[in-house]
N, CA, C and O atoms as a printed pandas DataFrame, in Angstrom:
     atom_number atom_name residue_name chain_id  residue_number  x_coord  y_coord  z_coord
0              1         N          MET        A               1  -26.069 -140.534  -55.269
1              2        CA          MET        A               1  -27.499 -140.830  -55.060
2              3         C          MET        A               1  -28.071 -141.365  -56.456
3              4         O          MET        A               1  -28.692 -142.427  -56.514
4              5         N          LEU        A               2  -27.862 -140.691  -57.402
5              6        CA          LEU        A               2  -28.492 -141.053  -58.691
6              7         C          LEU        A               2  -27.961 -142.367  -59.145
7              8         O          LEU        A               2  -28.711 -143.157  -59.718
8              9         N          LEU        A               3  -26.681 -142.651  -58.917
9             10        CA          LEU        A               3  -26.148 -144.005  -59.378
10            11         C          LEU        A               3  -26.787 -145.036  -58.526
11            12         O          LEU        A               3  -27.138 -146.086  -59.066
12            13         N          ILE        A               4  -26.977 -144.862  -57.276
13            14        CA          ILE        A               4  -27.583 -145.897  -56.310
14            15         C          ILE        A               4  -29.117 -146.061  -56.852
15            16         O          ILE        A               4  -29.591 -147.197  -56.814
16            17         N          GLY        A               5  -29.798 -145.152  -57.279
17            18        CA          GLY        A               5  -31.154 -145.207  -57.792
18            19         C          GLY        A               5  -31.206 -145.972  -59.068
19            20         O          GLY        A               5  -32.106 -146.790  -59.253
20            21         N          ILE        A               6  -30.308 -145.751  -59.934
21            22        CA          ILE        A               6  -30.334 -146.487  -61.145
22            23         C          ILE        A               6  -30.040 -147.994  -60.987
23            24         O          ILE        A               6  -30.686 -148.871  -61.560
24            25         N          VAL        A               7  -28.968 -148.214  -60.127
25            26        CA          VAL        A               7  -28.643 -149.671  -59.864
26            27         C          VAL        A               7  -29.812 -150.303  -59.089
27            28         O          VAL        A               7  -30.183 -151.422  -59.444
28            29         N          LEU        A               8  -30.342 -149.771  -58.202
29            30        CA          LEU        A               8  -31.567 -150.265  -57.520
30            31         C          LEU        A               8  -32.730 -150.505  -58.430
31            32         O          LEU        A               8  -33.414 -151.523  -58.321
32            33         N          GLY        A               9  -32.963 -149.576  -59.330
33            34        CA          GLY        A               9  -33.961 -149.766  -60.318
34            35         C          GLY        A               9  -33.843 -150.973  -61.341
35            36         O          GLY        A               9  -34.780 -151.671  -61.727
36            37         N          ILE        A              10  -32.507 -151.082  -61.706
37            38        CA          ILE        A              10  -32.156 -152.220  -62.589
38            39         C          ILE        A              10  -32.341 -153.591  -61.804
39            40         O          ILE        A              10  -32.850 -154.557  -62.374
40            41         N          TYR        A              11  -31.958 -153.646  -60.615
41            42        CA          TYR        A              11  -32.216 -154.830  -59.796
42            43         C          TYR        A              11  -33.619 -155.151  -59.554
43            44         O          TYR        A              11  -33.990 -156.323  -59.604
44            45         N          ILE        A              12  -34.422 -154.200  -59.294
45            46        CA          ILE        A              12  -35.790 -154.448  -59.084
46            47         C          ILE        A              12  -36.550 -154.890  -60.514
47            48         O          ILE        A              12  -37.459 -155.718  -60.578
48            49         N          GLY        A              13  -36.082 -154.289  -61.440
49            50        CA          GLY        A              13  -36.709 -154.716  -62.827
50            51         C          GLY        A              13  -36.250 -156.097  -63.186
51            52         O          GLY        A              13  -37.043 -156.854  -63.744
52            53         N          TYR        A              14  -35.018 -156.486  -62.905
53            54        CA          TYR        A              14  -34.478 -157.867  -63.137
54            55         C          TYR        A              14  -35.344 -158.781  -62.347
55            56         O          TYR        A              14  -35.807 -159.750  -62.948
56            57         N          LYS        A              15  -35.640 -158.617  -61.054
57            58        CA          LYS        A              15  -36.234 -159.435  -60.197
58            59         C          LYS        A              15  -37.759 -159.615  -60.564
59            60         O          LYS        A              15  -38.282 -160.723  -60.447
60            61         N          LEU        A              16  -38.483 -158.497  -61.015
61            62        CA          LEU        A              16  -39.754 -158.628  -61.531
62            63         C          LEU        A              16  -39.886 -159.385  -62.799
63            64         O          LEU        A              16  -40.860 -160.107  -63.009
64            65         N          ASN        A              17  -38.833 -159.216  -63.720
65            66        CA          ASN        A              17  -38.844 -159.994  -64.941
66            67         C          ASN        A              17  -38.716 -161.481  -64.719
67            68         O          ASN        A              17  -39.327 -162.293  -65.414
68            69         N          ASP        A              18  -37.893 -161.823  -63.717
69            70        CA          ASP        A              18  -37.540 -163.148  -63.362
70            71         C          ASP        A              18  -38.781 -163.736  -62.703
71            72         O          ASP        A              18  -39.044 -164.908  -62.973
72            73         N          LEU        A              19  -39.584 -163.061  -61.865
73            74        CA          LEU        A              19  -40.782 -163.497  -61.264
74            75         C          LEU        A              19  -41.917 -163.694  -62.212
75            76         O          LEU        A              19  -42.750 -164.574  -61.993
76            77         N          ILE        A              20  -41.992 -162.876  -63.310
77            78        CA          ILE        A              20  -43.062 -163.071  -64.306
78            79         C          ILE        A              20  -42.700 -164.294  -65.128
79            80         O          ILE        A              20  -43.585 -165.104  -65.405
80            81         N          ARG        A              21  -41.527 -164.462  -65.510
81            82        CA          ARG        A              21  -41.123 -165.655  -66.215
82            83         C          ARG        A              21  -41.466 -166.952  -65.426
83            84         O          ARG        A              21  -41.953 -167.909  -66.026
84            85         N          LYS        A              22  -41.216 -166.998  -64.066
85            86        CA          LYS        A              22  -41.533 -168.187  -63.364
86            87         C          LYS        A              22  -42.909 -168.347  -63.202
87            88         O          LYS        A              22  -43.331 -169.496  -63.066
88            89         N          LEU        A              23  -43.821 -167.244  -63.189
89            90        CA          LEU        A              23  -45.286 -167.457  -63.049
90            91         C          LEU        A              23  -45.820 -167.971  -64.384
91            92         O          LEU        A              23  -46.775 -168.748  -64.384
92            93         N          ASN        A              24  -45.238 -167.568  -65.540
93            94        CA          ASN        A              24  -45.669 -168.208  -66.854
94            95         C          ASN        A              24  -45.370 -169.589  -66.891
95            96         O          ASN        A              24  -46.209 -170.347  -67.378
96            97         N          ILE        A              25  -44.283 -170.041  -66.443
97            98        CA          ILE        A              25  -43.945 -171.411  -66.463
98            99         C          ILE        A              25  -44.788 -172.240  -65.361
99           100         O          ILE        A              25  -45.317 -173.325  -65.603
100          101         N          GLY        A              26  -44.833 -171.639  -64.239
101          102        CA          GLY        A              26  -45.665 -172.316  -63.233
102          103         C          GLY        A              26  -44.759 -172.585  -62.057
103          104         O          GLY        A              26  -43.613 -173.003  -62.222
104          105         N          ILE        A              27  -45.297 -172.334  -60.826
105          106        CA          ILE        A              27  -44.492 -172.634  -59.529
106          107         C          ILE        A              27  -45.276 -173.639  -58.727
107          108         O          ILE        A              27  -46.493 -173.523  -58.581
108          109         N          GLU        A              28  -44.644 -174.533  -58.257
109          110        CA          GLU        A              28  -45.156 -175.662  -57.440
110          111         C          GLU        A              28  -44.376 -175.672  -56.063
111          112         O          GLU        A              28  -43.146 -175.698  -56.020
112          113         N          PHE        A              29  -45.201 -175.649  -54.917
113          114        CA          PHE        A              29  -44.570 -175.949  -53.695
114          115         C          PHE        A              29  -45.606 -176.451  -52.771
115          116         O          PHE        A              29  -46.812 -176.360  -53.003
116          117         N          LYS        A              30  -45.086 -176.988  -51.706
117          118        CA          LYS        A              30  -45.878 -177.674  -50.580
118          119         C          LYS        A              30  -45.993 -176.727  -49.390
119          120         O          LYS        A              30  -45.044 -176.039  -49.015
120          121         N          ILE        A              31  -47.243 -176.719  -48.785
121          122        CA          ILE        A              31  -47.447 -176.055  -47.631
122          123         C          ILE        A              31  -48.186 -176.947  -46.719
123          124         O          ILE        A              31  -49.319 -177.271  -47.074
124          125         N          LEU        A              32  -47.727 -177.400  -45.596
125          126        CA          LEU        A              32  -48.379 -178.426  -44.640
126          127         C          LEU        A              32  -48.809 -179.677  -45.440
127          128         O          LEU        A              32  -49.901 -180.193  -45.203
128          129         N          GLY        A              33  -48.017 -180.156  -46.340
129          130        CA          GLY        A              33  -48.293 -181.338  -47.084
130          131         C          GLY        A              33  -49.219 -181.195  -48.242
131          132         O          GLY        A              33  -49.486 -182.153  -48.967
132          133         N          LEU        A              34  -49.736 -179.936  -48.428
133          134        CA          LEU        A              34  -50.665 -179.786  -49.559
134          135         C          LEU        A              34  -49.858 -179.157  -50.821
135          136         O          LEU        A              34  -49.059 -178.242  -50.624
136          137         N          LYS        A              35  -50.053 -179.596  -51.926
137          138        CA          LYS        A              35  -49.421 -179.220  -53.194
138          139         C          LYS        A              35  -50.145 -177.961  -53.700
139          140         O          LYS        A              35  -51.328 -177.994  -54.040
140          141         N          VAL        A              36  -49.377 -176.831  -53.738
141          142        CA          VAL        A              36  -49.881 -175.530  -54.259
142          143         C          VAL        A              36  -49.274 -175.207  -55.530
143          144         O          VAL        A              36  -48.049 -175.227  -55.649
144          145         N          THR        A              37  -50.084 -174.894  -56.541
145          146        CA          THR        A              37  -49.596 -174.565  -57.991
146          147         C          THR        A              37  -50.043 -173.173  -58.320
147          148         O          THR        A              37  -51.226 -172.841  -58.244
148          149         N          ILE        A              38  -49.040 -172.331  -58.703
149          150        CA          ILE        A              38  -49.454 -170.873  -59.117
150          151         C          ILE        A              38  -49.064 -170.744  -60.420
151          152         O          ILE        A              38  -47.896 -171.004  -60.711
152          153         N          GLY        A              39  -49.948 -170.338  -61.369
153          154        CA          GLY        A              39  -49.793 -169.884  -62.726
154          155         C          GLY        A              39  -49.324 -170.945  -63.740
155          156         O          GLY        A              39  -48.717 -170.627  -64.763
156          157         N          LYS        A              40  -49.622 -172.204  -63.424
157          158        CA          LYS        A              40  -49.248 -173.197  -64.435
158          159         C          LYS        A              40  -50.309 -173.326  -65.559
159          160         O          LYS        A              40  -51.467 -173.607  -65.250
160          161         N          PRO        A              41  -49.979 -173.144  -66.760
161          162        CA          PRO        A              41  -50.956 -173.353  -67.770
162          163         C          PRO        A              41  -51.471 -174.787  -67.944
163          164         O          PRO        A              41  -50.664 -175.716  -67.938
164          165         N          LYS        A              42  -52.761 -174.999  -68.097
165          166        CA          LYS        A              42  -53.211 -176.317  -68.242
166          167         C          LYS        A              42  -53.046 -176.745  -69.688
167          168         O          LYS        A              42  -53.231 -175.931  -70.593
168          169         N          LYS        A              43  -52.697 -178.024  -69.931
169          170        CA          LYS        A              43  -52.569 -178.576  -71.312
170          171         C          LYS        A              43  -53.886 -178.950  -71.859
171          172         O          LYS        A              43  -54.739 -179.550  -71.206
172          173         N          ALA        A              44  -54.023 -178.556  -73.131
173          174        CA          ALA        A              44  -55.316 -178.789  -73.747
174          175         C          ALA        A              44  -55.155 -180.455  -74.331
175          176         O          ALA        A              44  -54.121 -180.881  -74.846
176          177         N          PRO        A              45  -56.164 -181.108  -74.165
177          178        CA          PRO        A              45  -56.195 -182.509  -74.877
178          179         C          PRO        A              45  -56.165 -182.505  -76.221
179          180         O          PRO        A              45  -56.911 -181.773  -76.871
180          181         N          VAL        A              46  -55.254 -183.365  -76.801
181          182        CA          VAL        A              46  -55.035 -183.453  -78.219
182          183         C          VAL        A              46  -56.144 -184.188  -78.791
183          184         O          VAL        A              46  -56.411 -185.308  -78.354
184          185         N          VAL        A              47  -56.884 -183.611  -79.822
185          186        CA          VAL        A              47  -57.991 -184.269  -80.474
186          187         C          VAL        A              47  -57.578 -184.573  -81.984
187          188         O          VAL        A              47  -57.155 -183.723  -82.767
188          189         N          ASP        A              48  -57.746 -185.762  -82.231
189          190        CA          ASP        A              48  -57.396 -186.130  -83.759
190          191         C          ASP        A              48  -58.552 -185.734  -84.669
191          192         O          ASP        A              48  -59.664 -186.219  -84.462
192          193         N          ILE        A              49  -58.367 -184.972  -85.556
193          194        CA          ILE        A              49  -59.346 -184.517  -86.489
194          195         C          ILE        A              49  -59.949 -185.600  -87.243
195          196         O          ILE        A              49  -61.141 -185.506  -87.539
196          197         N          ALA        A              50  -59.239 -186.674  -87.610
197          198        CA          ALA        A              50  -59.729 -187.739  -88.386
198          199         C          ALA        A              50  -60.756 -188.572  -87.498
199          200         O          ALA        A              50  -61.684 -189.165  -88.050
200          201         N          LYS        A              51  -60.602 -188.608  -86.278
201          202        CA          LYS        A              51  -61.452 -189.306  -85.308
202          203         C          LYS        A              51  -62.732 -188.549  -85.059
203          204         O          LYS        A              51  -63.698 -189.171  -84.616
204          205         N          LYS        A              52  -62.818 -187.269  -85.304
205          206        CA          LYS        A              52  -63.984 -186.513  -84.989
206          207         C          LYS        A              52  -64.962 -186.947  -86.033
207          208         O          LYS        A              52  -64.630 -187.241  -87.181
208          209         N          LYS        A              53  -66.182 -186.973  -85.576
209          210        CA          LYS        A              53  -67.353 -187.448  -86.435
210          211         C          LYS        A              53  -68.159 -186.153  -86.526
211          212         O          LYS        A              53  -68.318 -185.417  -85.552
212          213         N          LYS        A              54  -68.662 -185.906  -87.739
213          214        CA          LYS        A              54  -69.628 -184.753  -88.000
214          215         C          LYS        A              54  -70.851 -185.197  -87.585
215          216         O          LYS        A              54  -71.221 -186.359  -87.750
216          217         N          LYS        A              55  -71.610 -184.211  -86.972
217          218        CA          LYS        A              55  -72.997 -184.479  -86.604
218          219         C          LYS        A              55  -73.835 -184.338  -87.782
219          220         O          LYS        A              55  -73.658 -183.422  -88.585
220          221         N          VAL        A              56  -74.795 -185.268  -87.917
221          222        CA          VAL        A              56  -75.677 -185.184  -88.993
222          223         C          VAL        A              56  -76.988 -184.504  -88.498
223          224         O          VAL        A              56  -77.540 -184.983  -87.508
224          225         N          THR        A              57  -77.483 -183.497  -89.077
225          226        CA          THR        A              57  -78.602 -182.957  -88.609
226          227         C          THR        A              57  -79.694 -183.060  -89.730
227          228         O          THR        A              57  -79.461 -182.734  -90.894
228          229         N          SER        A              58  -80.861 -183.522  -89.310
229          230        CA          SER        A              58  -81.904 -183.840  -90.177
230          231         C          SER        A              58  -82.760 -182.518  -90.305
231          232         O          SER        A              58  -82.977 -181.787  -89.339
232          233         N          VAL        A              59  -83.187 -182.296  -91.472
233          234        CA          VAL        A              59  -84.029 -181.088  -91.735
234          235         C          VAL        A              59  -85.465 -181.529  -91.691
235          236         O          VAL        A              59  -85.890 -182.362  -92.492
236          237         N          LYS        A              60  -86.237 -180.965  -90.742
237          238        CA          LYS        A              60  -87.614 -181.339  -90.486
238          239         C          LYS        A              60  -88.340 -180.270  -91.145
239          240         O          LYS        A              60  -87.962 -179.099  -91.131
240          241         N          SER        A              61  -89.483 -180.725  -91.772
241          242        CA          SER        A              61  -90.347 -179.786  -92.292
242          243         C          SER        A              61  -91.252 -179.189  -91.171
243          244         O          SER        A              61  -91.490 -179.836  -90.151
244          245         N          LYS        A              62  -91.731 -177.985  -91.379
245          246        CA          LYS        A              62  -92.567 -177.329  -90.404
246          247         C          LYS        A              62  -93.926 -177.966  -90.324
247          248         O          LYS        A              62  -94.547 -178.301  -91.333
248          249         N          CYS        A              63  -94.379 -178.128  -89.076
249          250        CA          CYS        A              63  -95.740 -178.706  -88.918
250          251         C          CYS        A              63  -96.708 -177.543  -89.328
251          252         O          CYS        A              63  -96.477 -176.370  -89.035
252          253         N          VAL        A              64  -97.812 -177.959  -90.029
253          254        CA          VAL        A              64  -98.769 -176.984  -90.533
254          255         C          VAL        A              64  -99.651 -176.474  -89.376
255          256         O          VAL        A              64 -100.089 -175.323  -89.365
256          257         N          THR        A              65  -99.903 -177.407  -88.368
257          258        CA          THR        A              65 -100.792 -177.092  -87.240
258          259         C          THR        A              65 -100.137 -176.054  -86.321
259          260         O          THR        A              65 -100.708 -174.990  -86.086
260          261         N          CYS        A              66  -98.951 -176.355  -85.806
261          262        CA          CYS        A              66  -98.408 -175.596  -84.868
262          263         C          CYS        A              66  -97.351 -174.570  -85.375
263          264         O          CYS        A              66  -97.006 -173.643  -84.642
264          265         N          ASN        A              67  -96.792 -174.744  -86.731
265          266        CA          ASN        A              67  -95.796 -173.885  -87.136
266          267         C          ASN        A              67  -94.452 -173.849  -86.290
267          268         O          ASN        A              67  -93.660 -172.908  -86.324
268          269         N          ASP        A              68  -94.316 -174.895  -85.596
269          270        CA          ASP        A              68  -93.010 -175.122  -84.770
270          271         C          ASP        A              68  -92.930 -174.081  -83.689
271          272         O          ASP        A              68  -91.876 -173.565  -83.317
272          273         N          GLU        A              69  -94.178 -173.800  -83.193
273          274        CA          GLU        A              69  -94.245 -172.785  -81.972
274          275         C          GLU        A              69  -95.033 -173.471  -80.957
275          276         O          GLU        A              69  -95.774 -174.398  -81.284
276          277         N          ASP        A              70  -94.921 -173.063  -79.685
277          278        CA          ASP        A              70  -95.683 -173.497  -78.611
278          279         C          ASP        A              70  -97.195 -173.128  -78.754
279          280         O          ASP        A              70  -97.559 -172.057  -79.239
280          281         N          MET        A              71  -98.010 -174.048  -78.317
281          282        CA          MET        A              71  -99.426 -173.804  -78.540
282          283         C          MET        A              71  -99.965 -173.654  -77.199
283          284         O          MET        A              71  -99.608 -174.459  -76.339
284          285         N          PHE        A              72 -100.873 -172.615  -76.881
285          286        CA          PHE        A              72 -101.474 -172.391  -75.560
286          287         C          PHE        A              72 -102.996 -172.371  -75.885
287          288         O          PHE        A              72 -103.472 -172.080  -76.982
288          289         N          ILE        A              73 -103.717 -172.738  -74.727
289          290        CA          ILE        A              73 -105.100 -172.535  -74.820
290          291         C          ILE        A              73 -105.436 -171.050  -74.862
291          292         O          ILE        A              73 -104.745 -170.258  -74.222
292          293         N          ALA        A              74 -106.419 -170.664  -75.554
293          294        CA          ALA        A              74 -106.796 -169.240  -75.873
294          295         C          ALA        A              74 -107.023 -168.632  -74.598
295          296         O          ALA        A              74 -107.760 -169.140  -73.753
296          297         N          GLY        A              75 -106.295 -167.362  -74.414
297          298        CA          GLY        A              75 -106.558 -166.514  -73.289
298          299         C          GLY        A              75 -105.871 -166.971  -72.052
299          300         O          GLY        A              75 -106.025 -166.285  -71.042
300          301         N          THR        A              76 -105.119 -168.061  -71.998
301          302        CA          THR        A              76 -104.494 -168.607  -70.751
302          303         C          THR        A              76 -102.933 -168.824  -71.055
303          304         O          THR        A              76 -102.447 -168.544  -72.151
304          305         N          ASN        A              77 -102.235 -169.317  -70.050
305          306        CA          ASN        A              77 -100.819 -169.657  -70.214
306          307         C          ASN        A              77 -100.717 -171.086  -70.121
307          308         O          ASN        A              77  -99.613 -171.550  -69.835
308          309         N          ASN        A              78 -101.724 -171.889  -70.321
309          310        CA          ASN        A              78 -101.694 -173.384  -70.332
310          311         C          ASN        A              78 -101.239 -174.007  -71.644
311          312         O          ASN        A              78 -101.889 -173.877  -72.681
312          313         N          LEU        A              79 -100.116 -174.680  -71.562
313          314        CA          LEU        A              79  -99.451 -175.186  -72.758
314          315         C          LEU        A              79 -100.154 -176.543  -73.315
315          316         O          LEU        A              79 -100.446 -177.421  -72.503
316          317         N          ILE        A              80 -100.372 -176.681  -74.431
317          318        CA          ILE        A              80 -100.968 -177.986  -74.927
318          319         C          ILE        A              80 -100.089 -178.579  -76.028
319          320         O          ILE        A              80  -99.480 -177.811  -76.773
320          321         N          PRO        A              81  -99.993 -179.886  -76.168
321          322        CA          PRO        A              81  -99.211 -180.461  -77.138
322          323         C          PRO        A              81  -99.880 -180.416  -78.577
323          324         O          PRO        A              81 -101.101 -180.370  -78.720
324          325         N          CYS        A              82  -98.982 -180.434  -79.625
325          326        CA          CYS        A              82  -99.580 -180.364  -80.938
326          327         C          CYS        A              82 -100.121 -181.838  -81.239
327          328         O          CYS        A              82  -99.450 -182.826  -80.942
328          329         N          PRO        A              83 -101.260 -181.917  -81.790
329          330        CA          PRO        A              83 -101.801 -183.201  -82.144
330          331         C          PRO        A              83 -101.187 -184.017  -83.267
331          332         O          PRO        A              83 -101.278 -185.243  -83.312
332          333         N          LYS        A              84 -100.553 -183.276  -84.176
333          334        CA          LYS        A              84  -99.997 -183.881  -85.261
334          335         C          LYS        A              84  -98.522 -184.336  -85.164
335          336         O          LYS        A              84  -98.148 -185.458  -85.509
336          337         N          CYS        A              85  -97.734 -183.394  -84.678
337          338        CA          CYS        A              85  -96.158 -183.493  -84.595
338          339         C          CYS        A              85  -95.721 -183.889  -83.132
339          340         O          CYS        A              85  -94.581 -184.283  -82.886
340          341         N          LYS        A              86  -96.677 -183.761  -82.210
341          342        CA          LYS        A              86  -96.411 -184.233  -80.747
342          343         C          LYS        A              86  -95.382 -183.225  -80.139
343          344         O          LYS        A              86  -94.617 -183.603  -79.251
344          345         N          ARG        A              87  -95.362 -182.122  -80.549
345          346        CA          ARG        A              87  -94.495 -181.028  -79.867
346          347         C          ARG        A              87  -94.880 -180.866  -78.441
347          348         O          ARG        A              87  -96.079 -180.799  -78.169
348          349         N          ASN        A              88  -93.982 -180.797  -77.502
349          350        CA          ASN        A              88  -94.343 -180.563  -76.037
350          351         C          ASN        A              88  -95.036 -181.613  -75.425
351          352         O          ASN        A              88  -95.542 -181.417  -74.320
352          353         N          SER        A              89  -95.146 -182.841  -76.053
353          354        CA          SER        A              89  -95.861 -183.905  -75.435
354          355         C          SER        A              89  -95.026 -184.644  -74.299
355          356         O          SER        A              89  -95.529 -185.415  -73.482
356          357         N          ASP        A              90  -93.669 -184.297  -74.364
357          358        CA          ASP        A              90  -92.847 -184.849  -73.268
358          359         C          ASP        A              90  -92.951 -184.085  -71.876
359          360         O          ASP        A              90  -92.450 -184.531  -70.843
360          361         N          LYS        A              91  -93.601 -182.978  -71.949
361          362        CA          LYS        A              91  -93.850 -182.169  -70.814
362          363         C          LYS        A              91  -95.037 -182.502  -69.992
363          364         O          LYS        A              91  -95.225 -181.908  -68.931
364          365         N          PHE        A              92  -95.883 -183.456  -70.436
365          366        CA          PHE        A              92  -97.058 -184.049  -69.709
366          367         C          PHE        A              92  -96.719 -185.350  -69.161
367          368         O          PHE        A              92  -95.869 -186.072  -69.683
368          369         N          LYS        A              93  -97.447 -185.699  -67.994
369          370        CA          LYS        A              93  -97.141 -186.908  -67.352
370          371         C          LYS        A              93  -97.784 -188.052  -68.033
371          372         O          LYS        A              93  -97.173 -189.112  -68.164
372          373         N          LYS        A              94  -98.960 -187.891  -68.463
373          374        CA          LYS        A              94  -99.690 -189.089  -69.125
374          375         C          LYS        A              94  -99.398 -189.101  -70.697
375          376         O          LYS        A              94  -99.144 -188.083  -71.341
376          377         N          ASN        A              95  -99.463 -190.291  -71.186
377          378        CA          ASN        A              95  -99.157 -190.364  -72.567
378          379         C          ASN        A              95 -100.395 -190.087  -73.537
379          380         O          ASN        A              95 -101.486 -190.645  -73.422
380          381         N          LEU        A              96 -100.076 -189.178  -74.475
381          382        CA          LEU        A              96 -101.189 -188.722  -75.380
382          383         C          LEU        A              96 -101.102 -189.505  -76.622
383          384         O          LEU        A              96 -100.010 -189.696  -77.158
384          385         N          VAL        A              97 -102.199 -189.965  -77.104
385          386        CA          VAL        A              97 -102.230 -190.739  -78.290
386          387         C          VAL        A              97 -102.666 -189.887  -79.506
387          388         O          VAL        A              97 -102.748 -190.399  -80.622
């Protein structure tokens, strides 16, 4: 009985190891004409480092009037644009001069 258990355990371990290997590689099969893929890793696109361009960020000085923060009418939640740097002016429908 012990010998049958050991042999059966070795066989089940072998089959599980084989199934895990197949899942890592990926399994493809068709069901009713539809292609089903299980566990296939996606290939990452190759990006050439030389072709990558660095983004240039410009350093803006802080506006003295608004201090780069949203301005509200005193005591309300109504947002107003900054008159000097035009911060939040894109949130209003009419053009402010």
